[in-house]
PDB file of C-alpha atoms in Angstrom:
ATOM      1  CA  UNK A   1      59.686 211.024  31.225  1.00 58.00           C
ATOM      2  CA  UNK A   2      56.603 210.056  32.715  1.00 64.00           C
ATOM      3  CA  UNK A   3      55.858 206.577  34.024  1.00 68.00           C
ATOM      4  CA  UNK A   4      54.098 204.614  32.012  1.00 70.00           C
ATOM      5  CA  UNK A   5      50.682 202.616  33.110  1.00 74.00           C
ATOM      6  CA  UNK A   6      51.152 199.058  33.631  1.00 71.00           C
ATOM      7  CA  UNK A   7      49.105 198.392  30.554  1.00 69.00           C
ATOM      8  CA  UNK A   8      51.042 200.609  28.461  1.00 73.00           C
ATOM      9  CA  UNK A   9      54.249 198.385  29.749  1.00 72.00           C
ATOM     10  CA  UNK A  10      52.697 195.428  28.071  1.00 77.00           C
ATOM     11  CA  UNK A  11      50.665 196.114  25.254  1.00 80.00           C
ATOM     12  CA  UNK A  12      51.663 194.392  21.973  1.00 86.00           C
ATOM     13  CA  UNK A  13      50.324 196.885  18.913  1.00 87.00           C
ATOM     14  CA  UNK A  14      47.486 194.278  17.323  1.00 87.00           C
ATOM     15  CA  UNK A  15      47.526 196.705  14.177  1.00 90.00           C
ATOM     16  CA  UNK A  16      51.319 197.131  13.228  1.00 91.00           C
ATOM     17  CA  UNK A  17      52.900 194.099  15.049  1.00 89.00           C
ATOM     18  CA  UNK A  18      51.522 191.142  13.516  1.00 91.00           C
ATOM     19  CA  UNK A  19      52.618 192.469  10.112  1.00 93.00           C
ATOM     20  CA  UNK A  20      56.270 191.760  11.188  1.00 91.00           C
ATOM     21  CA  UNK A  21      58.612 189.284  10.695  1.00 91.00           C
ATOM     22  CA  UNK A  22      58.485 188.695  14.591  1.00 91.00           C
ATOM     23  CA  UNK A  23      54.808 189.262  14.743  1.00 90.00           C
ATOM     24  CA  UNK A  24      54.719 185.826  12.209  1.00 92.00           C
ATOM     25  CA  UNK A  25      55.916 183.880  15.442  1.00 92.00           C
ATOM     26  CA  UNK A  26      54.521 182.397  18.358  1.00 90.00           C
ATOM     27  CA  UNK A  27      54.995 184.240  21.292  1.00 89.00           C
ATOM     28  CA  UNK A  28      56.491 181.029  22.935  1.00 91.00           C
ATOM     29  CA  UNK A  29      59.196 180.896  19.871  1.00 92.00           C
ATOM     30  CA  UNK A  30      60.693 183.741  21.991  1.00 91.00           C
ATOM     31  CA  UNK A  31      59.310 183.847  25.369  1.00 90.00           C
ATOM     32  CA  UNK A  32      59.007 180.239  26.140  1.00 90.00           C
ATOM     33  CA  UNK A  33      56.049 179.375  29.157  1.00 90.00           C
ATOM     34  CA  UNK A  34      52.705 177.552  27.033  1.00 90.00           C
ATOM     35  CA  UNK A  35      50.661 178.836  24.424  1.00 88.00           C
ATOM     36  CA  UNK A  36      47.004 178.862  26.254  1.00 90.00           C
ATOM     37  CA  UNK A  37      44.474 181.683  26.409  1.00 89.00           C
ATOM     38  CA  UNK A  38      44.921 181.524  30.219  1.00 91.00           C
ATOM     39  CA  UNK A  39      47.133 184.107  31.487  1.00 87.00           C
ATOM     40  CA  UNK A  40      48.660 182.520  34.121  1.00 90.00           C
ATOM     41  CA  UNK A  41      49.339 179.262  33.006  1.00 93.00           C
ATOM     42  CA  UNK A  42      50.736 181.257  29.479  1.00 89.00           C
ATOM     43  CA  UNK A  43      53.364 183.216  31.562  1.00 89.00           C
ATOM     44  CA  UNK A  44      53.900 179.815  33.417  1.00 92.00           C
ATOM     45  CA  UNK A  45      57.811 179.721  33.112  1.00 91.00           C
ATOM     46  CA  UNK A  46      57.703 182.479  30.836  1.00 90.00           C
ATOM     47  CA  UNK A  47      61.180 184.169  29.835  1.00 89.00           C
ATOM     48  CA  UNK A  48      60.268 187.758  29.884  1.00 86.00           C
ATOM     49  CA  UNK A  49      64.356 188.591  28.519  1.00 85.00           C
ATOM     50  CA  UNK A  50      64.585 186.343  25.718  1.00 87.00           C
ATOM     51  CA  UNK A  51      67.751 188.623  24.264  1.00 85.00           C
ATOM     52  CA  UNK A  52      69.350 188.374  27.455  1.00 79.00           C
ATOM     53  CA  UNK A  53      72.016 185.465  28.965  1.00 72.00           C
ATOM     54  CA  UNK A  54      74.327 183.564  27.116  1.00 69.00           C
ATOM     55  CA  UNK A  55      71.289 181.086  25.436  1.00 66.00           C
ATOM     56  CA  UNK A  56      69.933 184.671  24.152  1.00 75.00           C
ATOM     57  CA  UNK A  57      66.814 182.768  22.135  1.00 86.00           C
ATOM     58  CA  UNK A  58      67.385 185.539  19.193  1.00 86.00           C
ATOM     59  CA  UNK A  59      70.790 183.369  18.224  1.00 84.00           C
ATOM     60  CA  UNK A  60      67.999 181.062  16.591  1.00 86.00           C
ATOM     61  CA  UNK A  61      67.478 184.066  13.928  1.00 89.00           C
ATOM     62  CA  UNK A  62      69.906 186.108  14.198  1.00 87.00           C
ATOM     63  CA  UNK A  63      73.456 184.782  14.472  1.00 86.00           C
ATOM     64  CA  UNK A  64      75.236 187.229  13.291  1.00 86.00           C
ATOM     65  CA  UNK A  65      74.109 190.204  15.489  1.00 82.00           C
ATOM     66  CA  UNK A  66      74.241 187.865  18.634  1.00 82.00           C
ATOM     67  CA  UNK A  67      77.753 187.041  18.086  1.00 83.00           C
ATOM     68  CA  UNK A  68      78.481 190.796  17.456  1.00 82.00           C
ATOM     69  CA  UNK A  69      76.397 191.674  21.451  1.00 77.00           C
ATOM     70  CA  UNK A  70      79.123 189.337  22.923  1.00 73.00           C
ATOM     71  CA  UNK A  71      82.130 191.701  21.905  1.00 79.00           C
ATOM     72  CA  UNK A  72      79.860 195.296  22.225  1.00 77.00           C
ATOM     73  CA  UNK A  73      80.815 197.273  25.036  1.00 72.00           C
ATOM     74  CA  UNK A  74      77.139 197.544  25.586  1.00 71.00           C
ATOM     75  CA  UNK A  75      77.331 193.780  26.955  1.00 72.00           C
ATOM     76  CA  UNK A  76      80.635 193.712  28.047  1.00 73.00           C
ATOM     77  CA  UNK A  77      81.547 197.328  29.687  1.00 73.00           C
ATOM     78  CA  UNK A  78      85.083 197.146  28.849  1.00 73.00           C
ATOM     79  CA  UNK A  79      85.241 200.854  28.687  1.00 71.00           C
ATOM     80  CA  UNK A  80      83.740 200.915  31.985  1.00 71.00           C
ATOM     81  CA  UNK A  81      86.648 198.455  33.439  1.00 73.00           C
ATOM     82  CA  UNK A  82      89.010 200.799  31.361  1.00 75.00           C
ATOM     83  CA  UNK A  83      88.157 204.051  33.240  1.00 71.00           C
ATOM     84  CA  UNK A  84      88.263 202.112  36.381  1.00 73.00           C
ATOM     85  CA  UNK A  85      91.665 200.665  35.756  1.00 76.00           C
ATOM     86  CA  UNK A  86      92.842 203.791  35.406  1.00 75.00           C
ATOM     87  CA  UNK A  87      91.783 205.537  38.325  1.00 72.00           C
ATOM     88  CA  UNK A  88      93.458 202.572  40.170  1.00 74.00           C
ATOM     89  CA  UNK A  89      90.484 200.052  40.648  1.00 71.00           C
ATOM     90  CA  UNK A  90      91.846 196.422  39.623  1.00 71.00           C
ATOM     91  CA  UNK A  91      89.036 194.156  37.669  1.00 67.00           C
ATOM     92  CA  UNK A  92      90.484 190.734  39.694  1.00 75.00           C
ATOM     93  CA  UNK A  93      89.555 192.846  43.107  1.00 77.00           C
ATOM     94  CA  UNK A  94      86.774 191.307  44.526  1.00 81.00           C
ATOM     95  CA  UNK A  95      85.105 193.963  46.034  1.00 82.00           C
ATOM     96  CA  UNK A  96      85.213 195.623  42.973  1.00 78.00           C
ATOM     97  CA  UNK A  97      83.663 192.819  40.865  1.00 78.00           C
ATOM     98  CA  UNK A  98      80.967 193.025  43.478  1.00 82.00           C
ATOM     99  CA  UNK A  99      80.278 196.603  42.924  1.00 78.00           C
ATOM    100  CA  UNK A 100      80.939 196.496  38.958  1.00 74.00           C
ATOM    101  CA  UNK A 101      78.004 193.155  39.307  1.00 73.00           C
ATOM    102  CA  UNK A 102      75.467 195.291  41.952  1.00 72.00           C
ATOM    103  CA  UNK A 103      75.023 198.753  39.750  1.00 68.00           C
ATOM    104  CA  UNK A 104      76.842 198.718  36.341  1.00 66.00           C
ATOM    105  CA  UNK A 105      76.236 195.299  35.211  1.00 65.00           C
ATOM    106  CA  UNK A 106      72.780 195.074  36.683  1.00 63.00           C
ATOM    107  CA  UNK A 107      71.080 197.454  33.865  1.00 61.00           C
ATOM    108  CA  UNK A 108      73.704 195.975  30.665  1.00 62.00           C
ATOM    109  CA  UNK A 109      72.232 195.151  28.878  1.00 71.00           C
ATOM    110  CA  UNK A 110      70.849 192.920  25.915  1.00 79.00           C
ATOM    111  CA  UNK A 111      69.244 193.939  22.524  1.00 82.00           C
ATOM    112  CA  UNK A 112      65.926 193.739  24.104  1.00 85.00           C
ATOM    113  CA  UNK A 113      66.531 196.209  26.570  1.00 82.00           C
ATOM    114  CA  UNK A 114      66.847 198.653  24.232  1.00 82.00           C
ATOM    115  CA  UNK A 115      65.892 198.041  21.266  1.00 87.00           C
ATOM    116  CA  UNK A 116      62.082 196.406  22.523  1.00 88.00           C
ATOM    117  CA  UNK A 117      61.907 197.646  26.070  1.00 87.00           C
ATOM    118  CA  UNK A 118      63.100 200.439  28.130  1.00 83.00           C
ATOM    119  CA  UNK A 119      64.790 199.909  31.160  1.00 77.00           C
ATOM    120  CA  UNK A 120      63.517 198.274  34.320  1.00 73.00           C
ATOM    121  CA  UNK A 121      65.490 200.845  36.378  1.00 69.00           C
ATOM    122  CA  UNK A 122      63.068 203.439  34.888  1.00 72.00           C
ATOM    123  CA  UNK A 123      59.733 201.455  35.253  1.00 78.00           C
ATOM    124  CA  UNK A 124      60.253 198.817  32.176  1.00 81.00           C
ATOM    125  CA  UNK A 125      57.759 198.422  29.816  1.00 85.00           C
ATOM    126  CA  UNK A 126      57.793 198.089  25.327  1.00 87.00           C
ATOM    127  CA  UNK A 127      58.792 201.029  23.784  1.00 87.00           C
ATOM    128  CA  UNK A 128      56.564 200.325  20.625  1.00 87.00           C
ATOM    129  CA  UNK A 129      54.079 197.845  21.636  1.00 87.00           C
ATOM    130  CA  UNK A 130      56.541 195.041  21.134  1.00 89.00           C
ATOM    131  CA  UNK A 131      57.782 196.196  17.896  1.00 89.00           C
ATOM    132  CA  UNK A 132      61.512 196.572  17.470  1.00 88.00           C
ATOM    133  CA  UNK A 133      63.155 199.706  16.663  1.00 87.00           C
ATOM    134  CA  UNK A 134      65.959 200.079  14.895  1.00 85.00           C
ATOM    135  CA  UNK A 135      67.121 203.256  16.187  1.00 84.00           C
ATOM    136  CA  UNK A 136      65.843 202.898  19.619  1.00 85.00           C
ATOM    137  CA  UNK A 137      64.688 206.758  21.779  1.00 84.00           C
ATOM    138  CA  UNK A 138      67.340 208.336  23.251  1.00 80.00           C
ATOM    139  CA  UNK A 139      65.735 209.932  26.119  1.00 79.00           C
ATOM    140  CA  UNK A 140      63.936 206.427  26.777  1.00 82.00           C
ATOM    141  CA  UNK A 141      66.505 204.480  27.128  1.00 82.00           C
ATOM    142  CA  UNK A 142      70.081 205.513  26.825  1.00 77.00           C
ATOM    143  CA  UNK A 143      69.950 208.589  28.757  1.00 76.00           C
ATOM    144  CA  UNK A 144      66.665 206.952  31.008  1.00 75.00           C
ATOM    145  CA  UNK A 145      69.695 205.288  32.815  1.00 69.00           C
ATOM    146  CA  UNK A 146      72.852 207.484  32.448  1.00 69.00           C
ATOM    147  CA  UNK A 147      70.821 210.876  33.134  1.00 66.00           C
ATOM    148  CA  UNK A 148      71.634 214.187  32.575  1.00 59.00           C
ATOM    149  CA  UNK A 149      75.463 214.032  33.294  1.00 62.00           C
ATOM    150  CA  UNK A 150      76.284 211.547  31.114  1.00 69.00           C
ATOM    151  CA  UNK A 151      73.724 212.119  28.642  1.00 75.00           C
ATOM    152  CA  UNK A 152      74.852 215.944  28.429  1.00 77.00           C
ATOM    153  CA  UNK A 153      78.502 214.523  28.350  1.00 75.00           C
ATOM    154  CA  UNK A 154      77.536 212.694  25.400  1.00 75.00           C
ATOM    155  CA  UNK A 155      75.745 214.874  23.636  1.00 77.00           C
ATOM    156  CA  UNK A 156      78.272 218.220  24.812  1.00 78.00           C
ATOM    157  CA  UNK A 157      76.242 220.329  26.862  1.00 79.00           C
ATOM    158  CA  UNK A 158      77.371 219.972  30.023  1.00 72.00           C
ATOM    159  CA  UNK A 159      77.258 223.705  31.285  1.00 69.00           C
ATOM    160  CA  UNK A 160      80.664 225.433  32.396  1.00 66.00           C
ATOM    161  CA  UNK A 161      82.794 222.870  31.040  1.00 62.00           C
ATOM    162  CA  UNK A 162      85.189 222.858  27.411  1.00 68.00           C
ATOM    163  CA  UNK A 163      84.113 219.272  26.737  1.00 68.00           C
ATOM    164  CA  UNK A 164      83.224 218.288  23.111  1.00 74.00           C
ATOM    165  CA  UNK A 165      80.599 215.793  22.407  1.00 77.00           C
ATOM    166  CA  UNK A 166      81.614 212.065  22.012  1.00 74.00           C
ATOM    167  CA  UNK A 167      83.358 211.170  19.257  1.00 73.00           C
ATOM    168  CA  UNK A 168      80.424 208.923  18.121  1.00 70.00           C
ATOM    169  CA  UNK A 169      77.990 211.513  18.318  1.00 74.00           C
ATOM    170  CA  UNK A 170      80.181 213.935  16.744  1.00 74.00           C
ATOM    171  CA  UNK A 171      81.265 212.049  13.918  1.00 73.00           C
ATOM    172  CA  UNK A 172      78.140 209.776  13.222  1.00 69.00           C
ATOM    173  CA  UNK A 173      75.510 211.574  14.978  1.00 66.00           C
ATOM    174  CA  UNK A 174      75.038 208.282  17.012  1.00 62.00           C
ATOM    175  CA  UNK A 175      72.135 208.175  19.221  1.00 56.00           C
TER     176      UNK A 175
END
């Protein structure tokens, strides 16, 4: 995947975007800072992760899928902690918590950072000039992060190895 141009990380589509329901809003509805046709004072305490934190801004609209991010283990890892229990790493350790909060938890993740943007650990940037996709790119943004091993766990092509694909992209063909 090739980095994209800072423009290209910002763009907002003028022709398809405004035709959706979040295209209707302000960009301050979301993103906070001041509506004013001078960039810096716009971006002036601008929240550039409205989707993210526990006052996620998209709760305003969308209730029901914001409640739902609290318990995904896209948000909350527990599969991650899982694993780790396992192979004898405690969650109340504190130098694990430390760890878990430096690399793991530092890219998971809201419905932004997939669904709108790709992630900042592989340059940022809007994955459809700012429109949001359903079904977001694999190779953009899941895999961006977890790579070929995990991605080719996932998916069941790790070479060498008599490992099925993940149950969710076996049975549901879940990218």
């Amino acid at each position: 995947m090739a980095p994209l141009e800072p423009w290209e990380k910002v763009l907002v589509d003028s022709e398809t975007y405004p035709s959706t329901d979040h295209g209707q809003l302000k960009c301050t509805d979301c993103h906070g800072g001041q509506q004013d046709p001078d960039k810096d004072t716009a971006h002036n305490e601008m929240n550039a992760r409205p989707s993210a934190g526990e006052a996620a801004v998209c709760a305003e609209c969308h209730e029901d899928q914001v409640e739902l991010q609290a318990v995904s283990l896209h948000a909350n890892q527990a599969g991650y902690w899982t694993v780790l229990e396992v192979r004898g790493a405690l969650a109340d350790h504190q130098e694990m918590q430390e760890m878990f909060g430096n690399h793991c938890a530092s890219c998971h993740t809201s419905c932004g950072d997939c669904h709108v943007s790709q992630p900042t650990s592989v340059g940022g940037g809007l994955l459809d000039g700012h429109n949001f996709t359903g079904t977001p790119p694999m190779s953009r943004t899941c895999t961006a992060c977890h790579g070929s091993r995990i991605g080719n766990e996932f998916l069941g092509k790790n070479e060498g190895e008599d490992l099925k694909p993940d149950v969710h992209f076996r049975q549901k063909r879940m990218v």
